[in-house]
Amino acid sequence: MQMLSLRQAFSGLDTEAKTRRYRELWHKAGRFEILPDYPLHLDLELSGVCNLHCSDCFQEALDKKKLGLMKTSLFQQLIDSGVPRGLCAIKLQIRGESFLHPDLFSLIRYAKDRGVLDVQITTNGTLIREDTVDAILHSGLDGIIFSVDVRHEDACSDTAVPQGYSHVPKMITALLERRKELGLTRPWVRLKASTDGSSPEVMDSLKKRLVEAFPLADIHIVGSIFNFKKDQDSYPELRKNYILNPCAYLMQRLAVFWDGQTTACCMDYHGDFGLPSVVDAPIETIWSSPQLEALRKGHLLGRRESLPICKHCHLSVESANERISVDETFRNKLDFELG
């Protein structure tokens, strides 16, 4: 595996060429061919809090008293230190609902103005209003992922969402139609739904309904609802039915919670990997920390089944019988390209 300096890799490139190079390195890192000296992507938790209370979500296992919103100064620090070192992309969500952050749109603009190539966000859509639509379209956001499924609809009936869940598809449609009216290609829009049924027939039926409901969306994804409970397989008999491959996340990206605590991915929703906080160490130090190096080594040596959290996770696995990855089952090619 080759160690790579991102400063050197991007030196002298204009934005278009840098974007192409970034995507090339993203896939090489995901195949464990290279290890960049800085994460290509950061998942930044603008809000640890969520406005919904879905019964089977890991949010219900979190200590609500210890959740909050990321400070603007911390966000800016991460962007200002990251971009010169090779940071290319950010996603503004991990465990909570990012539209709860009052400075959301100014933070998106800050990241774009400082040179972040790809800014994405995931949302349940319940906080979007008519006046939010144009703000989204003109914010500089590159992609927005709407999580739409029956769990959110059920949760809306038990929480303070005055309009009810029917408000969400209306706002998504308004966003898509307004984007078309303005002739924009950004942000791309991804619709993601989950179902209890895992048969091809159930999946195909749900995806068909999703496409019919939102024909102007760029990507439609359907997946099985997976188990977020700690120390349990995310899918039934995961290690029996699937081969656990080395996880690409360890080579491509790092997650930073609202308070600066870091972790390798959202499956470690309690921060049990024990990575340092950005309050105590810079990202580049955390990226090469003994904890992350041990995780990478364990994955490369085929010891993932002995690693807590990783052994229960469905990311970077493939069917033991059909050699088809979980990601390939539920995602299309465009989704892969967007990362």
PDB file of N, CA and C in Angstrom, residues 282-316:
ATOM      1  N   PRO A 282      -4.925  17.527  16.097  1.00  0.00           N
ATOM      2  CA  PRO A 282      -5.394  17.876  14.748  1.00  0.00           C
ATOM      3  C   PRO A 282      -5.796  16.630  13.968  1.00  0.00           C
ATOM      4  N   ILE A 283      -6.583  16.845  12.929  1.00  0.00           N
ATOM      5  CA  ILE A 283      -7.085  15.736  12.122  1.00  0.00           C
ATOM      6  C   ILE A 283      -5.958  14.864  11.592  1.00  0.00           C
ATOM      7  N   GLU A 284      -4.868  15.471  11.116  1.00  0.00           N
ATOM      8  CA  GLU A 284      -3.790  14.678  10.538  1.00  0.00           C
ATOM      9  C   GLU A 284      -3.162  13.736  11.561  1.00  0.00           C
ATOM     10  N   THR A 285      -3.126  14.154  12.826  1.00  0.00           N
ATOM     11  CA  THR A 285      -2.587  13.301  13.882  1.00  0.00           C
ATOM     12  C   THR A 285      -3.552  12.158  14.185  1.00  0.00           C
ATOM     13  N   ILE A 286      -4.852  12.477  14.233  1.00  0.00           N
ATOM     14  CA  ILE A 286      -5.858  11.445  14.477  1.00  0.00           C
ATOM     15  C   ILE A 286      -5.873  10.428  13.347  1.00  0.00           C
ATOM     16  N   TRP A 287      -5.724  10.924  12.125  1.00  0.00           N
ATOM     17  CA  TRP A 287      -5.750  10.071  10.931  1.00  0.00           C
ATOM     18  C   TRP A 287      -4.635   9.020  10.964  1.00  0.00           C
ATOM     19  N   SER A 288      -3.509   9.354  11.561  1.00  0.00           N
ATOM     20  CA  SER A 288      -2.392   8.412  11.650  1.00  0.00           C
ATOM     21  C   SER A 288      -2.214   7.873  13.071  1.00  0.00           C
ATOM     22  N   SER A 289      -3.254   7.975  13.882  1.00  0.00           N
ATOM     23  CA  SER A 289      -3.191   7.549  15.278  1.00  0.00           C
ATOM     24  C   SER A 289      -3.055   6.029  15.396  1.00  0.00           C
ATOM     25  N   PRO A 290      -2.511   5.548  16.513  1.00  0.00           N
ATOM     26  CA  PRO A 290      -2.388   4.097  16.728  1.00  0.00           C
ATOM     27  C   PRO A 290      -3.733   3.377  16.653  1.00  0.00           C
ATOM     28  N   GLN A 291      -4.790   4.033  17.105  1.00  0.00           N
ATOM     29  CA  GLN A 291      -6.109   3.393  17.082  1.00  0.00           C
ATOM     30  C   GLN A 291      -6.569   3.114  15.656  1.00  0.00           C
ATOM     31  N   LEU A 292      -6.437   4.115  14.774  1.00  0.00           N
ATOM     32  CA  LEU A 292      -6.852   3.915  13.386  1.00  0.00           C
ATOM     33  C   LEU A 292      -5.914   2.967  12.655  1.00  0.00           C
ATOM     34  N   GLU A 293      -4.625   3.057  12.946  1.00  0.00           N
ATOM     35  CA  GLU A 293      -3.668   2.146  12.312  1.00  0.00           C
ATOM     36  C   GLU A 293      -3.978   0.703  12.693  1.00  0.00           C
ATOM     37  N   ALA A 294      -4.360   0.486  13.942  1.00  0.00           N
ATOM     38  CA  ALA A 294      -4.695  -0.869  14.384  1.00  0.00           C
ATOM     39  C   ALA A 294      -5.939  -1.384  13.666  1.00  0.00           C
ATOM     40  N   LEU A 295      -6.928  -0.499  13.475  1.00  0.00           N
ATOM     41  CA  LEU A 295      -8.127  -0.901  12.742  1.00  0.00           C
ATOM     42  C   LEU A 295      -7.800  -1.256  11.301  1.00  0.00           C
ATOM     43  N   ARG A 296      -6.999  -0.438  10.655  1.00  0.00           N
ATOM     44  CA  ARG A 296      -6.625  -0.717   9.258  1.00  0.00           C
ATOM     45  C   ARG A 296      -5.878  -2.044   9.155  1.00  0.00           C
ATOM     46  N   LYS A 297      -4.937  -2.248  10.063  1.00  0.00           N
ATOM     47  CA  LYS A 297      -4.154  -3.485  10.042  1.00  0.00           C
ATOM     48  C   LYS A 297      -5.052  -4.691  10.258  1.00  0.00           C
ATOM     49  N   GLY A 298      -5.970  -4.581  11.222  1.00  0.00           N
ATOM     50  CA  GLY A 298      -6.875  -5.685  11.479  1.00  0.00           C
ATOM     51  C   GLY A 298      -7.722  -6.032  10.267  1.00  0.00           C
ATOM     52  N   HIS A 299      -8.195  -5.027   9.555  1.00  0.00           N
ATOM     53  CA  HIS A 299      -8.994  -5.264   8.353  1.00  0.00           C
ATOM     54  C   HIS A 299      -8.143  -5.884   7.248  1.00  0.00           C
ATOM     55  N   LEU A 300      -6.951  -5.360   7.046  1.00  0.00           N
ATOM     56  CA  LEU A 300      -6.079  -5.871   5.985  1.00  0.00           C
ATOM     57  C   LEU A 300      -5.660  -7.313   6.225  1.00  0.00           C
ATOM     58  N   LEU A 301      -5.473  -7.680   7.472  1.00  0.00           N
ATOM     59  CA  LEU A 301      -5.043  -9.039   7.815  1.00  0.00           C
ATOM     60  C   LEU A 301      -6.210 -10.011   7.946  1.00  0.00           C
ATOM     61  N   GLY A 302      -7.408  -9.561   7.598  1.00  0.00           N
ATOM     62  CA  GLY A 302      -8.554 -10.453   7.638  1.00  0.00           C
ATOM     63  C   GLY A 302      -9.085 -10.724   9.027  1.00  0.00           C
ATOM     64  N   ARG A 303      -8.848  -9.800   9.938  1.00  0.00           N
ATOM     65  CA  ARG A 303      -9.278 -10.000  11.332  1.00  0.00           C
ATOM     66  C   ARG A 303     -10.522  -9.185  11.689  1.00  0.00           C
ATOM     67  N   ARG A 304     -11.244  -8.756  10.697  1.00  0.00           N
ATOM     68  CA  ARG A 304     -12.393  -7.898  10.957  1.00  0.00           C
ATOM     69  C   ARG A 304     -13.423  -8.574  11.872  1.00  0.00           C
ATOM     70  N   GLU A 305     -13.558  -9.881  11.760  1.00  0.00           N
ATOM     71  CA  GLU A 305     -14.543 -10.585  12.576  1.00  0.00           C
ATOM     72  C   GLU A 305     -14.201 -10.559  14.060  1.00  0.00           C
ATOM     73  N   SER A 306     -12.969 -10.214  14.388  1.00  0.00           N
ATOM     74  CA  SER A 306     -12.569 -10.142  15.793  1.00  0.00           C
ATOM     75  C   SER A 306     -12.639  -8.726  16.345  1.00  0.00           C
ATOM     76  N   LEU A 307     -13.016  -7.763  15.498  1.00  0.00           N
ATOM     77  CA  LEU A 307     -13.035  -6.360  15.914  1.00  0.00           C
ATOM     78  C   LEU A 307     -14.438  -5.928  16.333  1.00  0.00           C
ATOM     79  N   PRO A 308     -14.600  -5.452  17.561  1.00  0.00           N
ATOM     80  CA  PRO A 308     -15.920  -4.958  17.986  1.00  0.00           C
ATOM     81  C   PRO A 308     -16.417  -3.884  17.026  1.00  0.00           C
ATOM     82  N   ILE A 309     -17.677  -3.789  16.845  1.00  0.00           N
ATOM     83  CA  ILE A 309     -18.367  -2.869  15.937  1.00  0.00           C
ATOM     84  C   ILE A 309     -18.181  -3.314  14.492  1.00  0.00           C
ATOM     85  N   CYS A 310     -16.937  -3.439  14.029  1.00  0.00           N
ATOM     86  CA  CYS A 310     -16.679  -3.812  12.627  1.00  0.00           C
ATOM     87  C   CYS A 310     -17.277  -5.171  12.284  1.00  0.00           C
ATOM     88  N   LYS A 311     -17.245  -6.101  13.234  1.00  0.00           N
ATOM     89  CA  LYS A 311     -17.737  -7.450  12.942  1.00  0.00           C
ATOM     90  C   LYS A 311     -19.256  -7.491  12.807  1.00  0.00           C
ATOM     91  N   HIS A 312     -19.938  -6.464  13.284  1.00  0.00           N
ATOM     92  CA  HIS A 312     -21.397  -6.428  13.195  1.00  0.00           C
ATOM     93  C   HIS A 312     -21.887  -5.550  12.042  1.00  0.00           C
ATOM     94  N   CYS A 313     -20.977  -4.910  11.318  1.00  0.00           N
ATOM     95  CA  CYS A 313     -21.333  -3.872  10.344  1.00  0.00           C
ATOM     96  C   CYS A 313     -21.501  -4.446   8.939  1.00  0.00           C
ATOM     97  N   HIS A 314     -22.452  -3.905   8.193  1.00  0.00           N
ATOM     98  CA  HIS A 314     -22.758  -4.384   6.842  1.00  0.00           C
ATOM     99  C   HIS A 314     -21.999  -3.636   5.751  1.00  0.00           C
ATOM    100  N   LEU A 315     -21.197  -2.640   6.110  1.00  0.00           N
ATOM    101  CA  LEU A 315     -20.445  -1.904   5.100  1.00  0.00           C
ATOM    102  C   LEU A 315     -19.291  -2.750   4.558  1.00  0.00           C
ATOM    103  N   SER A 316     -19.032  -2.643   3.266  1.00  0.00           N
ATOM    104  CA  SER A 316     -17.927  -3.346   2.605  1.00  0.00           C
ATOM    105  C   SER A 316     -18.004  -4.856   2.821  1.00  0.00           C
TER     106      SER A 316
END
